[in-house]
Amino acid sequence: MTTRKMVLIAMFVAISVAGSAFVSFPAGIARAYPIQHAMNVIAAVLLGPGPALLIAFLTAVVRVLTGTGSLLAFPGGMIGALIAGVMYAKFGKVWFAAAGEIVGTGIIASLVAVPYARILMGTDLAALFFLPPFFISSLSGAVLGAVVVKKLLRNHSKLQLN
């Protein structure tokens, strides 16, 4: 891994953590943190699925350790980042990365959150309680991330780093 890629990973983690502290809105029983999802899409397109997954994991670690996120940050961010990266790698379109983030976080991670919350957090909330906030958060962030990365790619044709 190049130094440039490591610096970008650290920068994306910092933006995700800082963004979660300043940009959020209520979404059902949870809060929506669109910056995390936007960074997942941007990282998936610019760096690929592996680094996007790493960024989501490191962001979740920092947020949990600092008390700004719950254990749901792990499946919520990581599944979406991985699927966004895989979708972009397969189809080469930014909107596929955004769709991967929405499906990965908004649907799959919300379903994974049910047993995860029961085992690790001791709560018995049903999937229908997790689906709306996960979906709203990932939808808003994925659209934001897709718009930002499209602008970046349009203005800097050699920006892709993976």
PDB file of C-alpha atoms in Angstrom:
ATOM      1  CA  MET A   1       0.000   0.000   0.000  1.00  0.00           C
ATOM      2  CA  THR A   2       1.377   3.374  -0.970  1.00  0.00           C
ATOM      3  CA  THR A   3       1.903   6.233   1.442  1.00  0.00           C
ATOM      4  CA  ARG A   4      -0.582   8.295  -0.555  1.00  0.00           C
ATOM      5  CA  LYS A   5      -3.276   5.633  -0.137  1.00  0.00           C
ATOM      6  CA  MET A   6      -2.614   5.349   3.621  1.00  0.00           C
ATOM      7  CA  VAL A   7      -2.878   9.122   3.986  1.00  0.00           C
ATOM      8  CA  LEU A   8      -6.183   9.129   2.089  1.00  0.00           C
ATOM      9  CA  ILE A   9      -7.511   6.314   4.279  1.00  0.00           C
ATOM     10  CA  ALA A  10      -6.579   8.259   7.425  1.00  0.00           C
ATOM     11  CA  MET A  11      -8.121  11.419   5.983  1.00  0.00           C
ATOM     12  CA  PHE A  12     -11.365   9.631   5.064  1.00  0.00           C
ATOM     13  CA  VAL A  13     -11.586   8.146   8.571  1.00  0.00           C
ATOM     14  CA  ALA A  14     -11.053  11.602  10.086  1.00  0.00           C
ATOM     15  CA  ILE A  15     -13.723  13.150   7.852  1.00  0.00           C
ATOM     16  CA  SER A  16     -16.160  10.342   8.706  1.00  0.00           C
ATOM     17  CA  VAL A  17     -15.585  10.679  12.456  1.00  0.00           C
ATOM     18  CA  ALA A  18     -15.719  14.478  12.435  1.00  0.00           C
ATOM     19  CA  GLY A  19     -18.715  14.445  10.121  1.00  0.00           C
ATOM     20  CA  SER A  20     -20.615  12.159  12.471  1.00  0.00           C
ATOM     21  CA  ALA A  21     -20.026  14.610  15.314  1.00  0.00           C
ATOM     22  CA  PHE A  22     -21.392  17.573  13.377  1.00  0.00           C
ATOM     23  CA  VAL A  23     -23.843  16.255  10.776  1.00  0.00           C
ATOM     24  CA  SER A  24     -26.712  14.045  11.879  1.00  0.00           C
ATOM     25  CA  PHE A  25     -30.481  14.107  12.004  1.00  0.00           C
ATOM     26  CA  PRO A  26     -33.172  12.002  13.703  1.00  0.00           C
ATOM     27  CA  ALA A  27     -34.362   8.980  11.729  1.00  0.00           C
ATOM     28  CA  GLY A  28     -36.791   6.835  13.691  1.00  0.00           C
ATOM     29  CA  ILE A  29     -35.226   5.172  16.741  1.00  0.00           C
ATOM     30  CA  ALA A  30     -31.704   6.138  15.691  1.00  0.00           C
ATOM     31  CA  ARG A  31     -29.846   9.062  14.202  1.00  0.00           C
ATOM     32  CA  ALA A  32     -28.809   9.292  10.560  1.00  0.00           C
ATOM     33  CA  TYR A  33     -25.127  10.020   9.939  1.00  0.00           C
ATOM     34  CA  PRO A  34     -24.962  10.720   6.196  1.00  0.00           C
ATOM     35  CA  ILE A  35     -21.273  11.687   6.121  1.00  0.00           C
ATOM     36  CA  GLN A  36     -20.224   8.107   6.945  1.00  0.00           C
ATOM     37  CA  HIS A  37     -22.252   6.800   4.001  1.00  0.00           C
ATOM     38  CA  ALA A  38     -20.999   9.530   1.689  1.00  0.00           C
ATOM     39  CA  MET A  39     -17.416   8.629   2.587  1.00  0.00           C
ATOM     40  CA  ASN A  40     -18.200   4.948   1.955  1.00  0.00           C
ATOM     41  CA  VAL A  41     -19.257   5.776  -1.604  1.00  0.00           C
ATOM     42  CA  ILE A  42     -16.314   8.111  -2.201  1.00  0.00           C
ATOM     43  CA  ALA A  43     -13.819   5.569  -0.831  1.00  0.00           C
ATOM     44  CA  ALA A  44     -15.418   2.732  -2.790  1.00  0.00           C
ATOM     45  CA  VAL A  45     -15.000   4.643  -6.051  1.00  0.00           C
ATOM     46  CA  LEU A  46     -11.585   6.208  -5.435  1.00  0.00           C
ATOM     47  CA  LEU A  47      -9.863   3.417  -3.483  1.00  0.00           C
ATOM     48  CA  GLY A  48     -11.814   0.188  -4.007  1.00  0.00           C
ATOM     49  CA  PRO A  49     -13.731  -2.274  -1.816  1.00  0.00           C
ATOM     50  CA  GLY A  50     -10.888  -3.270   0.556  1.00  0.00           C
ATOM     51  CA  PRO A  51      -9.859   0.234   1.582  1.00  0.00           C
ATOM     52  CA  ALA A  52     -13.528   1.316   1.787  1.00  0.00           C
ATOM     53  CA  LEU A  53     -14.179  -1.564   4.194  1.00  0.00           C
ATOM     54  CA  LEU A  54     -11.077  -0.634   6.213  1.00  0.00           C
ATOM     55  CA  ILE A  55     -12.198   3.005   6.426  1.00  0.00           C
ATOM     56  CA  ALA A  56     -15.661   1.973   7.644  1.00  0.00           C
ATOM     57  CA  PHE A  57     -14.121  -0.363  10.241  1.00  0.00           C
ATOM     58  CA  LEU A  58     -11.648   2.225  11.550  1.00  0.00           C
ATOM     59  CA  THR A  59     -14.370   4.867  11.660  1.00  0.00           C
ATOM     60  CA  ALA A  60     -16.586   2.549  13.704  1.00  0.00           C
ATOM     61  CA  VAL A  61     -13.703   1.780  16.091  1.00  0.00           C
ATOM     62  CA  VAL A  62     -12.980   5.466  16.686  1.00  0.00           C
ATOM     63  CA  ARG A  63     -16.670   6.340  17.078  1.00  0.00           C
ATOM     64  CA  VAL A  64     -17.292   3.526  19.566  1.00  0.00           C
ATOM     65  CA  LEU A  65     -14.144   4.324  21.557  1.00  0.00           C
ATOM     66  CA  THR A  66     -15.005   8.023  21.734  1.00  0.00           C
ATOM     67  CA  GLY A  67     -18.650   7.401  22.603  1.00  0.00           C
ATOM     68  CA  THR A  68     -19.990   9.047  19.445  1.00  0.00           C
ATOM     69  CA  GLY A  69     -21.313   5.808  17.954  1.00  0.00           C
ATOM     70  CA  SER A  70     -22.882   2.529  19.003  1.00  0.00           C
ATOM     71  CA  LEU A  71     -21.833  -1.019  18.168  1.00  0.00           C
ATOM     72  CA  LEU A  72     -24.271  -0.810  15.248  1.00  0.00           C
ATOM     73  CA  ALA A  73     -21.670   1.360  13.502  1.00  0.00           C
ATOM     74  CA  PHE A  74     -19.784  -1.827  12.604  1.00  0.00           C
ATOM     75  CA  PRO A  75     -22.363  -3.683  10.496  1.00  0.00           C
ATOM     76  CA  GLY A  76     -23.999  -0.419   9.423  1.00  0.00           C
ATOM     77  CA  GLY A  77     -20.902   1.057   7.841  1.00  0.00           C
ATOM     78  CA  MET A  78     -18.882  -1.970   6.838  1.00  0.00           C
ATOM     79  CA  ILE A  79     -21.457  -3.935   4.857  1.00  0.00           C
ATOM     80  CA  GLY A  80     -22.452  -0.880   2.826  1.00  0.00           C
ATOM     81  CA  ALA A  81     -18.835   0.096   2.129  1.00  0.00           C
ATOM     82  CA  LEU A  82     -17.940  -3.392   0.935  1.00  0.00           C
ATOM     83  CA  ILE A  83     -20.956  -3.755  -1.353  1.00  0.00           C
ATOM     84  CA  ALA A  84     -20.467  -0.216  -2.703  1.00  0.00           C
ATOM     85  CA  GLY A  85     -16.865  -1.081  -3.577  1.00  0.00           C
ATOM     86  CA  VAL A  86     -17.787  -4.390  -5.188  1.00  0.00           C
ATOM     87  CA  MET A  87     -20.587  -2.802  -7.209  1.00  0.00           C
ATOM     88  CA  TYR A  88     -18.307  -0.036  -8.468  1.00  0.00           C
ATOM     89  CA  ALA A  89     -15.547  -2.527  -9.298  1.00  0.00           C
ATOM     90  CA  LYS A  90     -18.011  -4.689 -11.243  1.00  0.00           C
ATOM     91  CA  PHE A  91     -19.953  -2.003 -13.118  1.00  0.00           C
ATOM     92  CA  GLY A  92     -17.665   1.058 -13.088  1.00  0.00           C
ATOM     93  CA  LYS A  93     -20.516   3.489 -12.443  1.00  0.00           C
ATOM     94  CA  VAL A  94     -20.709   5.817  -9.442  1.00  0.00           C
ATOM     95  CA  TRP A  95     -24.454   5.301  -9.092  1.00  0.00           C
ATOM     96  CA  PHE A  96     -23.885   1.549  -8.715  1.00  0.00           C
ATOM     97  CA  ALA A  97     -21.583   2.313  -5.780  1.00  0.00           C
ATOM     98  CA  ALA A  98     -24.326   4.487  -4.268  1.00  0.00           C
ATOM     99  CA  ALA A  99     -26.886   1.731  -4.816  1.00  0.00           C
ATOM    100  CA  GLY A 100     -24.504  -0.759  -3.192  1.00  0.00           C
ATOM    101  CA  GLU A 101     -24.229   1.498  -0.145  1.00  0.00           C
ATOM    102  CA  ILE A 102     -28.009   1.820   0.102  1.00  0.00           C
ATOM    103  CA  VAL A 103     -28.659  -1.917  -0.297  1.00  0.00           C
ATOM    104  CA  GLY A 104     -25.695  -2.907   1.877  1.00  0.00           C
ATOM    105  CA  THR A 105     -26.443  -0.570   4.762  1.00  0.00           C
ATOM    106  CA  GLY A 106     -30.116   0.253   4.309  1.00  0.00           C
ATOM    107  CA  ILE A 107     -31.332  -3.307   3.846  1.00  0.00           C
ATOM    108  CA  ILE A 108     -28.698  -5.970   4.570  1.00  0.00           C
ATOM    109  CA  ALA A 109     -27.043  -4.276   7.570  1.00  0.00           C
ATOM    110  CA  SER A 110     -30.429  -3.451   9.100  1.00  0.00           C
ATOM    111  CA  LEU A 111     -31.296  -7.151   9.000  1.00  0.00           C
ATOM    112  CA  VAL A 112     -27.863  -8.133  10.372  1.00  0.00           C
ATOM    113  CA  ALA A 113     -28.394  -5.597  13.158  1.00  0.00           C
ATOM    114  CA  VAL A 114     -31.242  -7.604  14.679  1.00  0.00           C
ATOM    115  CA  PRO A 115     -29.269 -10.633  15.951  1.00  0.00           C
ATOM    116  CA  TYR A 116     -26.197  -8.442  16.397  1.00  0.00           C
ATOM    117  CA  ALA A 117     -28.116  -6.080  18.700  1.00  0.00           C
ATOM    118  CA  ARG A 118     -29.578  -9.023  20.597  1.00  0.00           C
ATOM    119  CA  ILE A 119     -26.220 -10.755  21.191  1.00  0.00           C
ATOM    120  CA  LEU A 120     -23.909  -7.795  21.710  1.00  0.00           C
ATOM    121  CA  MET A 121     -26.217  -5.081  22.991  1.00  0.00           C
ATOM    122  CA  GLY A 122     -28.869  -7.071  24.845  1.00  0.00           C
ATOM    123  CA  THR A 123     -31.812  -5.514  23.025  1.00  0.00           C
ATOM    124  CA  ASP A 124     -34.671  -7.314  21.277  1.00  0.00           C
ATOM    125  CA  LEU A 125     -35.710  -4.743  18.685  1.00  0.00           C
ATOM    126  CA  ALA A 126     -37.227  -6.143  15.510  1.00  0.00           C
ATOM    127  CA  ALA A 127     -35.866  -5.591  12.017  1.00  0.00           C
ATOM    128  CA  LEU A 128     -38.591  -3.085  11.211  1.00  0.00           C
ATOM    129  CA  PHE A 129     -37.148  -0.778  13.855  1.00  0.00           C
ATOM    130  CA  PHE A 130     -33.691  -0.818  12.267  1.00  0.00           C
ATOM    131  CA  LEU A 131     -34.677  -0.669   8.598  1.00  0.00           C
ATOM    132  CA  PRO A 132     -36.063   2.908   8.373  1.00  0.00           C
ATOM    133  CA  PRO A 133     -33.168   4.716  10.116  1.00  0.00           C
ATOM    134  CA  PHE A 134     -30.500   2.633   8.339  1.00  0.00           C
ATOM    135  CA  PHE A 135     -32.222   3.186   4.992  1.00  0.00           C
ATOM    136  CA  ILE A 136     -32.728   6.944   5.455  1.00  0.00           C
ATOM    137  CA  SER A 137     -29.156   7.419   6.635  1.00  0.00           C
ATOM    138  CA  SER A 138     -27.629   5.399   3.800  1.00  0.00           C
ATOM    139  CA  LEU A 139     -29.862   6.942   1.136  1.00  0.00           C
ATOM    140  CA  SER A 140     -29.047  10.524   2.098  1.00  0.00           C
ATOM    141  CA  GLY A 141     -25.332   9.819   2.460  1.00  0.00           C
ATOM    142  CA  ALA A 142     -25.048   7.723  -0.692  1.00  0.00           C
ATOM    143  CA  VAL A 143     -26.635  10.444  -2.813  1.00  0.00           C
ATOM    144  CA  LEU A 144     -24.330  13.049  -1.255  1.00  0.00           C
ATOM    145  CA  GLY A 145     -21.276  10.823  -1.809  1.00  0.00           C
ATOM    146  CA  ALA A 146     -22.225  10.078  -5.406  1.00  0.00           C
ATOM    147  CA  VAL A 147     -22.669  13.761  -6.203  1.00  0.00           C
ATOM    148  CA  VAL A 148     -19.331  14.665  -4.589  1.00  0.00           C
ATOM    149  CA  VAL A 149     -17.346  11.880  -6.246  1.00  0.00           C
ATOM    150  CA  LYS A 150     -18.909  12.595  -9.661  1.00  0.00           C
ATOM    151  CA  LYS A 151     -17.776  16.221  -9.319  1.00  0.00           C
ATOM    152  CA  LEU A 152     -14.302  15.114  -8.218  1.00  0.00           C
ATOM    153  CA  LEU A 153     -13.955  12.720 -11.144  1.00  0.00           C
ATOM    154  CA  ARG A 154     -15.234  15.293 -13.626  1.00  0.00           C
ATOM    155  CA  ASN A 155     -12.792  17.932 -12.426  1.00  0.00           C
ATOM    156  CA  HIS A 156      -9.791  15.618 -12.018  1.00  0.00           C
ATOM    157  CA  SER A 157      -9.816  12.834 -14.577  1.00  0.00           C
ATOM    158  CA  LYS A 158      -6.756  11.153 -13.040  1.00  0.00           C
ATOM    159  CA  LEU A 159      -8.176  11.057  -9.512  1.00  0.00           C
ATOM    160  CA  GLN A 160      -8.958   7.327  -9.363  1.00  0.00           C
ATOM    161  CA  LEU A 161      -6.417   5.779  -7.026  1.00  0.00           C
ATOM    162  CA  ASN A 162      -7.177   2.045  -6.893  1.00  0.00           C
TER     163      ASN A 162
END
